[in-house]
Structures are given as structure tokens and as C-alpha cells.
Tab-separated table of C-alpha atoms in Angstrom:
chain	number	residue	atom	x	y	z
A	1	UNK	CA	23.846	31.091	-22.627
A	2	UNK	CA	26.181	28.491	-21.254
A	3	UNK	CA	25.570	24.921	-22.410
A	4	UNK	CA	23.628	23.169	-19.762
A	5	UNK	CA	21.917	25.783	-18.039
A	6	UNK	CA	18.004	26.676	-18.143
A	7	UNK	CA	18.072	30.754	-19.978
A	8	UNK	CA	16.465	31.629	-16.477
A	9	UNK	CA	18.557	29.916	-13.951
A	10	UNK	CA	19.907	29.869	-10.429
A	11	UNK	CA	23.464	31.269	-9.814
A	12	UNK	CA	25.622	29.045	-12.287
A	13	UNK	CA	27.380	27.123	-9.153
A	14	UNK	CA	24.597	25.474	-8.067
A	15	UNK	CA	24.200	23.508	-11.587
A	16	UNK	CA	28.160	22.951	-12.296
A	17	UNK	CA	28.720	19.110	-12.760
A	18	UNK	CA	30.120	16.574	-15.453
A	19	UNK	CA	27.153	14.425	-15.355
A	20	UNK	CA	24.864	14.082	-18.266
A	21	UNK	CA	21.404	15.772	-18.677
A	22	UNK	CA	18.221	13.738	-19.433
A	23	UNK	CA	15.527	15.386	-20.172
A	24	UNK	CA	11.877	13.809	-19.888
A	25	UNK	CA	8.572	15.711	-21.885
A	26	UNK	CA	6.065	14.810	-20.168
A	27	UNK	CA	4.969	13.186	-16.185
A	28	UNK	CA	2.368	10.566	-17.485
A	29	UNK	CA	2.746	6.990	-17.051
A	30	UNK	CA	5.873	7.124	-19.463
A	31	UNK	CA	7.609	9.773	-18.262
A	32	UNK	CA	7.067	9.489	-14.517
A	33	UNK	CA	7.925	5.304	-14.830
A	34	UNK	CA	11.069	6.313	-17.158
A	35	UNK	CA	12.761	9.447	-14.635
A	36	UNK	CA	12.357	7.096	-11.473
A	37	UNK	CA	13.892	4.110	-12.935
A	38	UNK	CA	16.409	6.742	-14.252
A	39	UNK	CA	16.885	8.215	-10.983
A	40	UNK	CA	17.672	4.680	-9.263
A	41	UNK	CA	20.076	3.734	-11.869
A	42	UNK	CA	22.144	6.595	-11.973
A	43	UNK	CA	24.146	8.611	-9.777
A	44	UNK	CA	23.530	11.981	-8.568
A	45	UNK	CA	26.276	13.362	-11.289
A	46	UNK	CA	23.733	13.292	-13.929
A	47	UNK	CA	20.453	15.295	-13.530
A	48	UNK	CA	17.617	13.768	-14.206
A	49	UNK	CA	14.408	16.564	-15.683
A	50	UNK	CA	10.854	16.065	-15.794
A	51	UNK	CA	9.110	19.060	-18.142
A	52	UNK	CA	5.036	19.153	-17.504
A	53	UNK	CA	2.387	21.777	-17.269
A	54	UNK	CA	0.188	19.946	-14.967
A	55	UNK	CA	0.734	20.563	-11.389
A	56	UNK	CA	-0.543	17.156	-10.419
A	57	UNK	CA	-1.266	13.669	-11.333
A	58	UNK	CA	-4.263	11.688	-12.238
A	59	UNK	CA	-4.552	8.196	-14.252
A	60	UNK	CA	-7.624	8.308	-16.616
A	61	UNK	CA	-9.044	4.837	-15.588
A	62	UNK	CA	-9.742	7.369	-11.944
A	63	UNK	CA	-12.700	9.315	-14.685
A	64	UNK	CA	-14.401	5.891	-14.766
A	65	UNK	CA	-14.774	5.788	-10.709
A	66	UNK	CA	-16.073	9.408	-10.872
A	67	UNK	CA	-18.541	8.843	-13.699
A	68	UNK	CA	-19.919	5.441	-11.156
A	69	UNK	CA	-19.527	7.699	-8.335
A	70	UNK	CA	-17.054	5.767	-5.970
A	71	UNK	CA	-14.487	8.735	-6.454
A	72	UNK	CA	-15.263	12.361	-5.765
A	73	UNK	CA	-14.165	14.647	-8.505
A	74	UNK	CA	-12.785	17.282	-5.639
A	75	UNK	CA	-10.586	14.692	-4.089
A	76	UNK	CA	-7.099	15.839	-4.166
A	77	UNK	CA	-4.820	14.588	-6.943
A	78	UNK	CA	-0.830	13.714	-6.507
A	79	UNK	CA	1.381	16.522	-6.698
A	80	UNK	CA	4.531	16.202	-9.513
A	81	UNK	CA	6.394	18.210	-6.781
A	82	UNK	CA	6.577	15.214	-5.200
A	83	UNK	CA	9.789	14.193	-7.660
A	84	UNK	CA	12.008	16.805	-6.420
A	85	UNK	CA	12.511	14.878	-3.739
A	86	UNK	CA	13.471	11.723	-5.345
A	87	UNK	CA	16.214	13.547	-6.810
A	88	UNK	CA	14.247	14.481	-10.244
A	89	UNK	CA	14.183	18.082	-11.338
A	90	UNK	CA	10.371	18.410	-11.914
A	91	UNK	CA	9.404	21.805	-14.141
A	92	UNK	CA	6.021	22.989	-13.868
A	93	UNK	CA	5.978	24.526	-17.186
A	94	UNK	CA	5.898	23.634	-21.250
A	95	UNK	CA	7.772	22.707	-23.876
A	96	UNK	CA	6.921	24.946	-26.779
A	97	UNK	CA	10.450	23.837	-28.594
A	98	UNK	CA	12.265	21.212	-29.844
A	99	UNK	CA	15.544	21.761	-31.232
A	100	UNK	CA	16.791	18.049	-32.314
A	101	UNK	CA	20.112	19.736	-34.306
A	102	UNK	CA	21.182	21.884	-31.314
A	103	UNK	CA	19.912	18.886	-28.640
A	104	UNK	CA	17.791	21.470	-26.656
A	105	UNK	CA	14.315	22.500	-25.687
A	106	UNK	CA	12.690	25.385	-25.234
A	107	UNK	CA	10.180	25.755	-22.257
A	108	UNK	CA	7.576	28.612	-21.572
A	109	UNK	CA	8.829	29.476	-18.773
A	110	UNK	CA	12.802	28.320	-18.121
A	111	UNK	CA	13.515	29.264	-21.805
A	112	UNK	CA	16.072	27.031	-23.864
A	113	UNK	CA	17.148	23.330	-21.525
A	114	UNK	CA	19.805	21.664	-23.281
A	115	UNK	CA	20.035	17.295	-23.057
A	116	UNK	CA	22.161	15.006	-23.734
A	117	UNK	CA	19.108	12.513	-23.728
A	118	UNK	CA	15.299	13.480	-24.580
A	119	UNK	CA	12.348	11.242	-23.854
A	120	UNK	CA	9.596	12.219	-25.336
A	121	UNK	CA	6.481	11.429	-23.659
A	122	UNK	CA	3.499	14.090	-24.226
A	123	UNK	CA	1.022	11.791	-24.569
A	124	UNK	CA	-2.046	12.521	-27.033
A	125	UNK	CA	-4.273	15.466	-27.015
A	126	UNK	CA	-8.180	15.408	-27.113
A	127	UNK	CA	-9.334	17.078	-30.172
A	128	UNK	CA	-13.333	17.744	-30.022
A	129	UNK	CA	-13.412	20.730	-32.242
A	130	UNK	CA	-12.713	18.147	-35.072
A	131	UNK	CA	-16.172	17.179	-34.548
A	132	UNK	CA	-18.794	19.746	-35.327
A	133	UNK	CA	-20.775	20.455	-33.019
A	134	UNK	CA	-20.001	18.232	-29.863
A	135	UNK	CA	-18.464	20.469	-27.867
A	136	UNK	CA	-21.423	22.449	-25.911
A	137	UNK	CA	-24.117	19.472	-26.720
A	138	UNK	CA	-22.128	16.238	-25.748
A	139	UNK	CA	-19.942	14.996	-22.682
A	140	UNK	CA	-16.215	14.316	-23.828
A	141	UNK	CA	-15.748	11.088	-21.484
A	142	UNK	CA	-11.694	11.669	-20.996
A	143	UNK	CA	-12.377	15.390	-19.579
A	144	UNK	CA	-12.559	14.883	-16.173
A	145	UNK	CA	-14.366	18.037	-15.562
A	146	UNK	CA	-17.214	16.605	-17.725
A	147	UNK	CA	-17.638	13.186	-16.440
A	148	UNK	CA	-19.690	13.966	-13.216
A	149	UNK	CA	-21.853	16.474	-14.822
A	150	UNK	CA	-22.637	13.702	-17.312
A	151	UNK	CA	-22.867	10.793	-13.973
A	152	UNK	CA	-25.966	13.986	-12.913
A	153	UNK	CA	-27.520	14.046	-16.262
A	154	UNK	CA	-27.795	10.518	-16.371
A	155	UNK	CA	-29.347	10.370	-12.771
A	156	UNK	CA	-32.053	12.874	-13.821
A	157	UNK	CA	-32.679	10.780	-17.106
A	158	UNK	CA	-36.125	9.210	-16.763
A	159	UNK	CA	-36.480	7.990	-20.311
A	160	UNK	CA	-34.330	8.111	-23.707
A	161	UNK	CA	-31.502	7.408	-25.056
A	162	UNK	CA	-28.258	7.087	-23.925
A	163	UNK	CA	-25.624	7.272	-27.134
A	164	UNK	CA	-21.604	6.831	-26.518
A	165	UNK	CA	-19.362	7.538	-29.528
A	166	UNK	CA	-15.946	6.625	-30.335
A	167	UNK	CA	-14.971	9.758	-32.690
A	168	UNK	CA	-11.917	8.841	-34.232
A	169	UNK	CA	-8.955	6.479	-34.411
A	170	UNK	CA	-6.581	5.516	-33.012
A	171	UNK	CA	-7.649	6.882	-28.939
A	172	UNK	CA	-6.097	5.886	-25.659
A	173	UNK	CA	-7.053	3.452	-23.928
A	174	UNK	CA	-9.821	1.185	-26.119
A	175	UNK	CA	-11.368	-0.553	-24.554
A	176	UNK	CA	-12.280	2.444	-21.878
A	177	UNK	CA	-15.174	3.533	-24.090
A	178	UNK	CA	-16.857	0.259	-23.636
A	179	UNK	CA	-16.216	0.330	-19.845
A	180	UNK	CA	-18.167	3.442	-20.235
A	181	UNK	CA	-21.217	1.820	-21.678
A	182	UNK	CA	-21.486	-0.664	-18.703
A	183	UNK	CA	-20.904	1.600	-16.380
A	184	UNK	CA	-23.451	3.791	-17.442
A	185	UNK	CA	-26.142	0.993	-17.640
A	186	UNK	CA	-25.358	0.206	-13.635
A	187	UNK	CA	-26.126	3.822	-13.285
A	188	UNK	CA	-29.388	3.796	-14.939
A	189	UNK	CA	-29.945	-0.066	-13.170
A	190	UNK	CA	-29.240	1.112	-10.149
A	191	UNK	CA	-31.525	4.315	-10.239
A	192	UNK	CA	-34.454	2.104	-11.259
A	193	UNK	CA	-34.704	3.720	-15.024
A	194	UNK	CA	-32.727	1.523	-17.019
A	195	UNK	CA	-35.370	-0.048	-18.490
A	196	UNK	CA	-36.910	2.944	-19.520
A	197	UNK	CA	-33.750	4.185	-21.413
A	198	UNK	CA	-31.622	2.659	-24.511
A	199	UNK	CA	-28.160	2.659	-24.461
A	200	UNK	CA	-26.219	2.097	-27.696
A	201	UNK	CA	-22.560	2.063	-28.905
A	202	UNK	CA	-21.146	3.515	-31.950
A	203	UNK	CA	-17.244	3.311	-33.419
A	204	UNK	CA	-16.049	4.420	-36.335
A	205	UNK	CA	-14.411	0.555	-37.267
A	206	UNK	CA	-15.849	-2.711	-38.352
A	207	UNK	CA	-15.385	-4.273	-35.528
A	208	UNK	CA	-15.158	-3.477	-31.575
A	209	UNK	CA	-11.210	-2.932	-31.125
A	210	UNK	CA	-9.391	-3.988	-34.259
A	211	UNK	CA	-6.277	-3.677	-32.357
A	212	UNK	CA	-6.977	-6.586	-30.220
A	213	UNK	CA	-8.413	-8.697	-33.294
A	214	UNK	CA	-11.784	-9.872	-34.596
A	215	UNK	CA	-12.134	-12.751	-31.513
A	216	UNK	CA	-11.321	-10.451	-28.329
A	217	UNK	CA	-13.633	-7.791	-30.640
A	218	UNK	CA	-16.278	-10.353	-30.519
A	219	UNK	CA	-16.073	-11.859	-27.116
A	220	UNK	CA	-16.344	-7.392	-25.809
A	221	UNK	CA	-19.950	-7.546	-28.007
A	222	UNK	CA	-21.161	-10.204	-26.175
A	223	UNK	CA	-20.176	-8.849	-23.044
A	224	UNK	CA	-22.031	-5.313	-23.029
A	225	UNK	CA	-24.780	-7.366	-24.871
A	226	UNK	CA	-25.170	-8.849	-21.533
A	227	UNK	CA	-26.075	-5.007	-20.344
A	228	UNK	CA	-28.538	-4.132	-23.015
A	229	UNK	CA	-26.328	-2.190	-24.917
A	230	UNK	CA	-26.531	-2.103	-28.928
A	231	UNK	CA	-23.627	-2.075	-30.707
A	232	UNK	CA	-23.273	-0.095	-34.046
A	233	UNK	CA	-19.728	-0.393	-35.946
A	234	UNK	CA	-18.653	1.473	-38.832
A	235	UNK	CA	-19.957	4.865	-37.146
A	236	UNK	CA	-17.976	7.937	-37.879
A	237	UNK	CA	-19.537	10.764	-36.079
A	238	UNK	CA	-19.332	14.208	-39.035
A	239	UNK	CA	-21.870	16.748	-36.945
A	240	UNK	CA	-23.549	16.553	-34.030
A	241	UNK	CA	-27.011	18.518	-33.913
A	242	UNK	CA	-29.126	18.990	-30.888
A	243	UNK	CA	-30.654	15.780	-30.066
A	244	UNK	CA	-28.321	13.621	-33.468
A	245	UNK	CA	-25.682	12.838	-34.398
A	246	UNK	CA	-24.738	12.367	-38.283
A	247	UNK	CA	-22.107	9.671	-39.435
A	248	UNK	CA	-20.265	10.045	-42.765
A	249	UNK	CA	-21.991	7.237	-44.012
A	250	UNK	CA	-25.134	9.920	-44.121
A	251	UNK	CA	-27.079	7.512	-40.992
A	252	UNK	CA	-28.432	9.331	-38.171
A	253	UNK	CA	-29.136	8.524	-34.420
A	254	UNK	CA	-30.989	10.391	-31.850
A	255	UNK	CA	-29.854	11.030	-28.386
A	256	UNK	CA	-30.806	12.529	-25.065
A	257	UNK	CA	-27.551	11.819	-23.393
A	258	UNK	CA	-24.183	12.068	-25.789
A	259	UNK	CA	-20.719	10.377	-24.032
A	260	UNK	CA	-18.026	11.080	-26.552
A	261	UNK	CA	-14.453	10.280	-27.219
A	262	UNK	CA	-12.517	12.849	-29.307
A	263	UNK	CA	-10.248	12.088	-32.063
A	264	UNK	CA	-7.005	12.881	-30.375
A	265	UNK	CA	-3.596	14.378	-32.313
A	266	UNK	CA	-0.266	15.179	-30.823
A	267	UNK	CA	0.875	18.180	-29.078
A	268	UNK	CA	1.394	21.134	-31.359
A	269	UNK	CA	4.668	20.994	-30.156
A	270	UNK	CA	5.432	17.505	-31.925
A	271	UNK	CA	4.255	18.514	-35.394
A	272	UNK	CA	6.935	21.594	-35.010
A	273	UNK	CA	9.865	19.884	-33.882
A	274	UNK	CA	10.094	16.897	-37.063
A	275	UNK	CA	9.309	14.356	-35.097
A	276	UNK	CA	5.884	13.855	-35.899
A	277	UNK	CA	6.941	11.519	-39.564
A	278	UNK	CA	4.310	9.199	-39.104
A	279	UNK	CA	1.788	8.695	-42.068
A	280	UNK	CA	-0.816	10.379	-40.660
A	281	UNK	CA	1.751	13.048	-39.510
A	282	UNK	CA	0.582	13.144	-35.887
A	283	UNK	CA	2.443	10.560	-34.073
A	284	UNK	CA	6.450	9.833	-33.719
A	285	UNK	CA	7.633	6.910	-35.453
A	286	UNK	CA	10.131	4.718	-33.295
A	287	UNK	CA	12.091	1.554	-33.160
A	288	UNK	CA	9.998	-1.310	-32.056
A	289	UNK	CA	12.120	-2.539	-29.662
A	290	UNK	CA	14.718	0.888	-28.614
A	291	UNK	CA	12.229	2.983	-28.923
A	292	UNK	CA	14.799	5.350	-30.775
A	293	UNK	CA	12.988	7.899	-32.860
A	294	UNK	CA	16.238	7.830	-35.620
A	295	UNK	CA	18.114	11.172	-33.841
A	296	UNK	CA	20.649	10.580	-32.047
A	297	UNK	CA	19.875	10.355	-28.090
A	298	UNK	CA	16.124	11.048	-28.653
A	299	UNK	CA	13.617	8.161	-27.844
A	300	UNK	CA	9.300	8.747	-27.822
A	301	UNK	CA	7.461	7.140	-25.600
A	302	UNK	CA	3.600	6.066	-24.493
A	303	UNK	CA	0.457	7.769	-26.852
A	304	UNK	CA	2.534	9.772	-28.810
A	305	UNK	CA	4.810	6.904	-29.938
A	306	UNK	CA	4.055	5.029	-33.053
A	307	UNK	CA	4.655	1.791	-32.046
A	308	UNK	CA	4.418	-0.608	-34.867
A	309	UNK	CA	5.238	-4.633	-35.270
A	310	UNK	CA	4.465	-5.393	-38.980
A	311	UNK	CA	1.043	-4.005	-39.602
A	312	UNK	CA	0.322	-3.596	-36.239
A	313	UNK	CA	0.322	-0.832	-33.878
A	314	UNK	CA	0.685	-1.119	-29.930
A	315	UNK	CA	-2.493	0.548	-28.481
A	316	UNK	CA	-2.319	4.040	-26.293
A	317	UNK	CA	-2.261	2.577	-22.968
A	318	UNK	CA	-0.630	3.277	-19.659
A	319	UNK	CA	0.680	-0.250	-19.147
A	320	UNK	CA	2.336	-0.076	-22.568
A	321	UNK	CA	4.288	3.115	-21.926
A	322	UNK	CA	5.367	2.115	-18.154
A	323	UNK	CA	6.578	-0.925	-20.565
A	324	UNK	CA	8.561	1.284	-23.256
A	325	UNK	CA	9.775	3.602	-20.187
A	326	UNK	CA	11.995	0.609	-18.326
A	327	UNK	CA	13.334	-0.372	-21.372
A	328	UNK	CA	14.459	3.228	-22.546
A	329	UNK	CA	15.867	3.986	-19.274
A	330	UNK	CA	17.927	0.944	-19.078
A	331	UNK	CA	19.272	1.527	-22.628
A	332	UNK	CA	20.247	5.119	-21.251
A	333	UNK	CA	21.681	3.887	-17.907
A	334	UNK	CA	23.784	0.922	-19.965
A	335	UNK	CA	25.365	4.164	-22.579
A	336	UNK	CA	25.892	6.064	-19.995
A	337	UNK	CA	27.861	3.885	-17.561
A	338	UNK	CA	29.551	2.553	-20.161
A	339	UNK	CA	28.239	-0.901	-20.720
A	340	UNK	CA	28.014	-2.698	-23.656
A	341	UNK	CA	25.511	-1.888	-26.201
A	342	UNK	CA	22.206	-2.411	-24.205
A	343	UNK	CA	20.157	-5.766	-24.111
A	344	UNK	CA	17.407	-4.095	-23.099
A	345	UNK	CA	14.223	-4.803	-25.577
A	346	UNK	CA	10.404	-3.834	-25.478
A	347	UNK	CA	8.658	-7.130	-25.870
A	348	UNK	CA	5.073	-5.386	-27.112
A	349	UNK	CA	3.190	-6.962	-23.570
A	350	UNK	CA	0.827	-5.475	-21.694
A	351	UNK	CA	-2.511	-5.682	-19.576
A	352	UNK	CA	-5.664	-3.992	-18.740
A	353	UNK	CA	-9.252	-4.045	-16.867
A	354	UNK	CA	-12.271	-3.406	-18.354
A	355	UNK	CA	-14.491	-2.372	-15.642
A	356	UNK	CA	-18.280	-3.672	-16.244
A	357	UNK	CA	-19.976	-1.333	-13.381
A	358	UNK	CA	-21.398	-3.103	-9.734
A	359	UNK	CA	-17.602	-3.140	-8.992
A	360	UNK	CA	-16.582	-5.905	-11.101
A	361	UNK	CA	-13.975	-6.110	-13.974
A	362	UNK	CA	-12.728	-8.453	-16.557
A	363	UNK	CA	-8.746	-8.901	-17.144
A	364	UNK	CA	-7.113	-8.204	-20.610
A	365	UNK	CA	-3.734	-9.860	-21.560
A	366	UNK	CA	-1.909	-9.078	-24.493
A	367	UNK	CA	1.238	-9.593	-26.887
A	368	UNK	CA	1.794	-7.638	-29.557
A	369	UNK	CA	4.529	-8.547	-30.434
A	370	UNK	CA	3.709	-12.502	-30.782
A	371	UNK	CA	4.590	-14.345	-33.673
A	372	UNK	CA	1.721	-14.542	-36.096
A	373	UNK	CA	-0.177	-11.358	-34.790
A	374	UNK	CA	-1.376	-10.139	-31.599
A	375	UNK	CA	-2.100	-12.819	-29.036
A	376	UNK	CA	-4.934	-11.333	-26.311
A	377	UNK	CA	-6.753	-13.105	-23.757
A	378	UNK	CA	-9.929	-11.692	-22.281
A	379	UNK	CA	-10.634	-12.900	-18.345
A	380	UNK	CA	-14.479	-12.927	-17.351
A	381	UNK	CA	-15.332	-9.978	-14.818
A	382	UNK	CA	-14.589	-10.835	-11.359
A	383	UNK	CA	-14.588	-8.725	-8.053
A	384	UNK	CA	-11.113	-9.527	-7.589
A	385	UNK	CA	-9.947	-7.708	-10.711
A	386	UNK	CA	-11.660	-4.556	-9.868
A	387	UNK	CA	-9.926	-4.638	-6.629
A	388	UNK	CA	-6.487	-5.321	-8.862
A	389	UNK	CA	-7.090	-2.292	-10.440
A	390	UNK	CA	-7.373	-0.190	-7.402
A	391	UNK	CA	-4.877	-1.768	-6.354
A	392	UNK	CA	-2.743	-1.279	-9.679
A	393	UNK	CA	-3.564	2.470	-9.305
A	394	UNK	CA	-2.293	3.068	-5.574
A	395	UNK	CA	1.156	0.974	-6.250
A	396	UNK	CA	2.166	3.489	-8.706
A	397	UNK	CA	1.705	6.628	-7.532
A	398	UNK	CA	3.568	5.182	-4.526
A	399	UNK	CA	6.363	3.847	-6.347
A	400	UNK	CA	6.392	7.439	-8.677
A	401	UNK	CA	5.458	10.110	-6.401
A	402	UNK	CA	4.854	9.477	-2.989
């Protein structure tokens, strides 16, 4: 095979160039954010290649609007094959490869792509086979297939108990789970059976979101307090039984309704390649502020990054990889046009909503990276920031896609 070429390729003239190769794994938040600002910072001499089996787009925060019903689950999503004309080579296919000596990748379908750059950015998988006995008899919130077959089990609920589980740690997007349990007591409000039905919250830590602290952790009690919710901490989930669920600590809770969140893991091709050195062995260690995984021209991005600043690890969040994205396509736009060595730094800041149902949401800042430990500020829910977050949806698949 010549160097450069995919094994299954167009006649060789249409690919002959001296421009570099970057490829991107993955068209998330990460990888979509990292091969645009790629693609406007470099000339058309170096090719810029997006590797995804998905055919289309969809952020997660969209499964929260389905499960309160002001998004149909049959409205279109945004095609990838939008990139192509941007100027980004998008691959519908997978990466089932990594070779990190020989700087190449093997995809299902286009066999071996060789880089000069790889960003990895796979994201997390969902994992509910880890817990016995949810699949079939619970709804895995982050499946969007599942959420508005839940959203019609909870409208038919007259009476019972309404149970949403965090499964495992760490899981994308925390404080999503909690969003959930608001949203699903508007549901029940707004169908006239709330009162009839008890809605409680179980995680598998001591406190709400540890990776916000014990005073953001606090002030998110409070708040789906407010909604009648119950909140049960140190709640591992071991088997799931019609009607209960077990924890490890041998307590048991009975359900009607079951809203889960898997423990997630990285793709099967992450494990493979070496990159996965993290201590659980799942995620890809990187430089806090490069994002440089420690081989040379390879960077991980987004959920599948671990992202660490002392003891503390940057949640798996959208906002956070668009973050890490700019800054590793800047570092590889400065090396390739020759700058000096790259100022470009990931400063560990991000933001979030946390929806609260009856189209209202509160406003999460954060600094991870802040001197002393993470530095978060939680904003009371306000019509305004729900509209922000429609609004934060629809600017990027304009700016990425359309």
C-alpha cells in the first residue's frame, strides 16, 4: 500500500499532495469542534479526516427535550455528510485499529489510513450489561430510543414509584441525571399524578456530583428537594429484579418506573491500541494542558480523555471537549505552519444547564483548573437559560455542519 492512501481508494491521482494528514476518531463535540477549526486554519494541502460510524448527529442534552416531549424522537438529525463540504473528508465507517508505531488506523471499511496527526475522540460507551438485570426491566436514560417509551410509561403511571439510578462512575454529563429527576416530576405534575407517585434518586457517591464539590453537591439537593424528589447517596446498583433494585451495600428499593444511567467504558478499540493506561484501564491519560497522550503526534480528546489537575478529573461534558478541541487544533496548526512551539493551553473551564422541567434551567460555571480546587458557580433556574441552551444547541450544529 502506498503511504497515505486508504487500502480501498480512488485512483492514486486524486489523493497526490505534500500536505499533512490529520486524522480525527470520532464526530462528537470534540471531533467535529477540532476538524472545523482545523479546516479554517489550514490550507487545502493538508487533508483534514473525520472517522465515525454514525451517519448523523445528535447532542445528548436533545434526549432530555424528548423525554419532556418538546422534541419528537422522529425529527430528523444533522447529517456528518455535511463536512465534506467544508473541505473535511468525513468516513462513515469504524476504526477497529490503532497502530501508534506505524502512525496508522485501520477502519472497517477503508482498511489501513495512515496520519501524521491522530485525535482521538470516541467518546464513552454505555455499558448496561455490567448491571444485571437492567437491560429488558429498566429505561437506560442516554439511549435515545428508550427515552420516549419511558416519557409513555410515565404518562400511564397512576401511582408508584418512580426510581432513577446513576450506575457507575465516572458518566457523561453529571449533572444530566438530576435534570432527569425534575423533568420527570413536571411530567407526572403536569398529568395530574404526581402526587400520587414518589420519585427518588440514587448514586453510587457520597455526595450529589463530587466532581463539582461538596457545596455545588449540596446547593443540586436542595434544588430537586424543591420537586419532591428523595435523594439517596452511596447507592451502587449490583442486580436489578422485577420491581428492585439491589445495591452492594445489600439495601433494596422498589420501583414501578426504573430511569438508569449505565456505567460507561471506552471503545473496545481504545483498550487494543495502548492507549487506554489509565488506572482503571478504560480511559486515555493526557497532558492537562496539550492534551498529548505521550506518542508522538497523537492527542485524546472529550469522554475518553483522562483529564486530570492534581486529584481532580475534568467531567465528560460537551463544553469541555469543544474546549480541549480548539486548543489541540491550534497546537497542530502552530507545528504545522511552522510556528514556534504553540502557546496554546486548555485552561480546565467550562459551562452547563441543568434543565429543571416547565422550560426553565439553572446555569453551571466551572474551573477546574483554579488554584485551590475546582471553583463552580450554580445560577438559579431561569427561562432565559433554557432558551440559552436551545440556543447553545442550534449555534453549533451551524457553525459544524450546516
Amino acid at each position: 500500500m502506498l503511504k497515505g492512501f486508504y487500502r480501498h481508494s480512488p485512483p492514486v491521482c486524486c489523493y497526490i499532495h505534500m500536505g499533512k494528514r490529520i486524522v480525527i476518531l470520532g464526530a462528537g463535540f470534540g471531533g467535529l469542534a477540532c476538524a472545523n477549526a482545523l479546516r479554517k486554519g489550514l490550507s487545502q494541502d493538508h487533508r483534514v479526516i473525520v472517522v465515525d460510524r454514525k451517519k448523523s448527529f445528535m447532542m445528548g442534552l436533545v434526549n432530555l427535550w424528548i423525554l419532556a416531549g418538546s422534541r419528537r424522537p422522529d425529527e430528523p438529525q444533522t447529517p456528518l455528510a455535511g463536512l465534506n463540504a467544508r473541505g473535511i473528508e468525513y468516513l462513515n465507517d469504524e476504526a477497529i485499529k490503532i497502530d501508534i508505531a506505524a502512525k496508522k488506523v485501520q477502519a472497517r471499511g477503508h482498511g489501513w489510513i495512515d496520519y501524521d496527526y491522530l485525535v482521538v475522540a470516541l467518546g464513552s460507551e454505555l455499558a448496561p450489561e455490567k448491571i444485571e438485570g437492567f437491560a429488558g426491566r429498566g429505561y437506560n436514560l442516554y439511549d435515545a430510543e428508550q427515552v420516549q417509551p419511558l416519557r409513555e410509561k410515565l404518562l400511564a403511571l397512576r401511582q408508584g414509584r418512580v426510581a432513577i439510578s446513576v450506575m457507575g462512575m465516572p458518566y457523561k454529563c453529571p449533572p444530566a441525571p438530576y435534570e432527569a429527576a425534575m423533568i420527570i416530576s413536571d411530567i407526572l405534575e403536569k398529568n395530574g399524578t404526581r402526587k400520587n407517585v414518589q420519585v427518588d434518586m440514587y448514586v453510587p457517591a457520597p455526595i450529589a456530583l463530587p466532581v463539582v464539590g461538596p457545596q455545588v453537591s449540596r446547593e443540586i439537593v436542595d434544588m430537586i428537594a424543591r420537586y419532591g424528589i428523595r435523594f439517596h447517596p452511596d447507592c451502587k446498583p449490583k442486580i436489578v429484579r422485577d420491581g428492585e433494585v439491589e445495591f452492594e451495600s445489600g439495601e433494596k428499593a422498589a420501583y414501578d418506573v426504573l430511569a438508569g444511567i449505565p456505567p460507561h467504558r471506552s471503545p473496545d478499540v481504545i483498550k487494543t491500541s495502548g492507549l487506554a493506561t489509565s488506572a482503571t484501564g478504560e480511559w486515555v491519560p493526557v497532558d492537562r494542558l496539550t492534551l498529548r497522550t505521550g506518542h508522538p503526534g497523537v492527542f485524546a480528546i472529550g469522554d475518553v480523555a483522562e483529564v486530570k489537575s492534581g486529584t481532580v478529573t475534568v467531567p465528560k461534558a460537551g463544553i469541555f471537549a469543544e474546549g480541549q478541541a480548539k486548543v489541540v487544533a491550534q497546537e497542530i496548526i502552530d507545528e504545522i505552519s511552522g510556528r514556534p512551539a504553540s502557546t496554546a493551553a486548555y485552561n480546565g473551564q467550562g459551562f452547563c444547564f441543568v434543565e429543571v422541567g416547565n422550560s426553565m434551567a439553572g446555569f453551571v460555571e466551572a474551573d477546574f483548573y483554579h488554584e485551590g480546587g475546582p471553583a463552580v458557580r450554580l445560577e438559579p433556574p431561569s427561562a432565559e437559560s433554557y432558551e440559552k441552551k436551545h440556543d447553545f444547541e442550534r449555534s453549533r450544529i451551524k457553525e459544524w455542519l450546516l
